[in-house]
Each structure stands twice: as C-alpha cells, then as structure tokens.
Amino acid sequence: MLKNHNHDLVHALSEKNDAVWRCEGEYLKNSQGCEHCTKMWREIATDDNRHIAMLLEEIKRHTNENRFD
C-alpha cells in the first residue's frame, strides 16, 4: 500500500485528469454559444493541465529518490 503522501499525489493526478477530460470533452461542447463560459472552461483546463505537470514531476522526483512507496 502506498504511503499517504504518495497516494495523495496519485489521487490528485487522477482527479485533475478527469477534470480536464470533462472540460475538454463535455463542458466546452455544452458551452457553445456562450463566449464567457467557453473561455472559462478553457482557462480551467489550462490550469488543471499545469497542475497535472506539477504532480507528474513530483511523482517522478519521489520515484527517482526511491521514495515512491
């Protein structure tokens, strides 16, 4: 079983991936016709993608330091 801090990283990564999938796949499609909503969903997806990159880097760091346990 993963230690809590590593589990948190994996869980947060999964949640962010799901959120981006929803933003890009559904929310943007549903917001057609509302420029403000479309812009908002794109910004949210961009922010979440940045968070995904941060989480991946931290998981890689833990792995490289043999701390991903």
mmCIF file of C-alpha atoms in Angstrom:
data_model
loop_
_atom_site.group_PDB
_atom_site.id
_atom_site.type_symbol
_atom_site.label_atom_id
_atom_site.label_comp_id
_atom_site.label_asym_id
_atom_site.label_seq_id
_atom_site.Cartn_x
_atom_site.Cartn_y
_atom_site.Cartn_z
ATOM 1 C CA MET A 1 0.000 0.000 0.000
ATOM 2 C CA LEU A 2 1.254 3.493 -0.820
ATOM 3 C CA LYS A 3 2.126 5.902 1.933
ATOM 4 C CA ASN A 4 -0.408 8.685 2.307
ATOM 5 C CA HIS A 5 1.704 11.406 0.682
ATOM 6 C CA ASN A 6 2.249 9.282 -2.435
ATOM 7 C CA HIS A 7 -1.369 8.162 -2.536
ATOM 8 C CA ASP A 8 -2.389 11.829 -2.376
ATOM 9 C CA LEU A 9 -0.219 12.621 -5.406
ATOM 10 C CA VAL A 10 -1.708 9.768 -7.451
ATOM 11 C CA HIS A 11 -5.255 10.578 -6.359
ATOM 12 C CA ALA A 12 -4.881 14.274 -7.179
ATOM 13 C CA LEU A 13 -3.383 13.380 -10.574
ATOM 14 C CA SER A 14 -6.367 11.158 -11.347
ATOM 15 C CA GLU A 15 -8.851 13.825 -10.278
ATOM 16 C CA LYS A 16 -7.143 16.506 -12.403
ATOM 17 C CA ASN A 17 -7.033 14.182 -15.424
ATOM 18 C CA ASP A 18 -10.756 13.504 -15.061
ATOM 19 C CA ALA A 19 -11.467 17.226 -14.749
ATOM 20 C CA VAL A 20 -9.546 18.046 -17.938
ATOM 21 C CA TRP A 21 -11.317 15.231 -19.774
ATOM 22 C CA ARG A 22 -14.696 16.681 -18.720
ATOM 23 C CA CYS A 23 -13.714 20.269 -19.555
ATOM 24 C CA GLU A 24 -12.375 19.417 -22.990
ATOM 25 C CA GLY A 25 -14.925 16.757 -23.861
ATOM 26 C CA GLU A 26 -18.209 17.924 -22.417
ATOM 27 C CA TYR A 27 -18.132 21.339 -20.805
ATOM 28 C CA LEU A 28 -16.644 23.114 -23.822
ATOM 29 C CA LYS A 29 -19.150 21.448 -26.128
ATOM 30 C CA ASN A 30 -22.032 22.368 -23.828
ATOM 31 C CA SER A 31 -20.851 25.971 -23.525
ATOM 32 C CA GLN A 32 -21.059 26.676 -27.265
ATOM 33 C CA GLY A 33 -22.878 29.939 -27.743
ATOM 34 C CA CYS A 34 -21.554 31.491 -24.540
ATOM 35 C CA GLU A 35 -18.167 33.072 -25.162
ATOM 36 C CA HIS A 36 -17.589 33.691 -21.453
ATOM 37 C CA CYS A 37 -18.245 30.085 -20.434
ATOM 38 C CA THR A 38 -16.099 28.750 -23.274
ATOM 39 C CA LYS A 39 -13.232 30.990 -22.184
ATOM 40 C CA MET A 40 -13.680 29.970 -18.555
ATOM 41 C CA TRP A 41 -13.622 26.211 -19.318
ATOM 42 C CA ARG A 42 -10.503 26.635 -21.459
ATOM 43 C CA GLU A 43 -8.763 28.514 -18.655
ATOM 44 C CA ILE A 44 -9.744 25.877 -16.115
ATOM 45 C CA ALA A 45 -8.421 23.102 -18.382
ATOM 46 C CA THR A 46 -5.170 25.043 -18.864
ATOM 47 C CA ASP A 47 -4.759 25.473 -15.112
ATOM 48 C CA ASP A 48 -5.524 21.803 -14.473
ATOM 49 C CA ASN A 49 -3.008 20.750 -17.143
ATOM 50 C CA ARG A 50 -0.389 22.854 -15.355
ATOM 51 C CA HIS A 51 -1.295 21.120 -12.090
ATOM 52 C CA ILE A 52 -1.027 17.729 -13.819
ATOM 53 C CA ALA A 53 2.511 18.586 -14.918
ATOM 54 C CA MET A 54 3.401 19.609 -11.353
ATOM 55 C CA LEU A 55 2.006 16.380 -9.915
ATOM 56 C CA LEU A 56 3.831 14.258 -12.504
ATOM 57 C CA GLU A 57 7.115 15.993 -11.718
ATOM 58 C CA GLU A 58 6.673 15.352 -8.014
ATOM 59 C CA ILE A 59 5.827 11.678 -8.618
ATOM 60 C CA LYS A 60 8.938 11.373 -10.828
ATOM 61 C CA ARG A 61 11.051 13.014 -8.128
ATOM 62 C CA HIS A 62 9.754 10.606 -5.494
ATOM 63 C CA THR A 63 10.419 7.690 -7.844
ATOM 64 C CA ASN A 64 13.951 8.844 -8.648
ATOM 65 C CA GLU A 65 14.680 9.270 -4.935
ATOM 66 C CA ASN A 66 13.230 5.812 -4.161
ATOM 67 C CA ARG A 67 10.555 7.484 -2.047
ATOM 68 C CA PHE A 68 7.549 6.286 -4.044
ATOM 69 C CA ASP A 69 6.424 3.683 -1.531
#
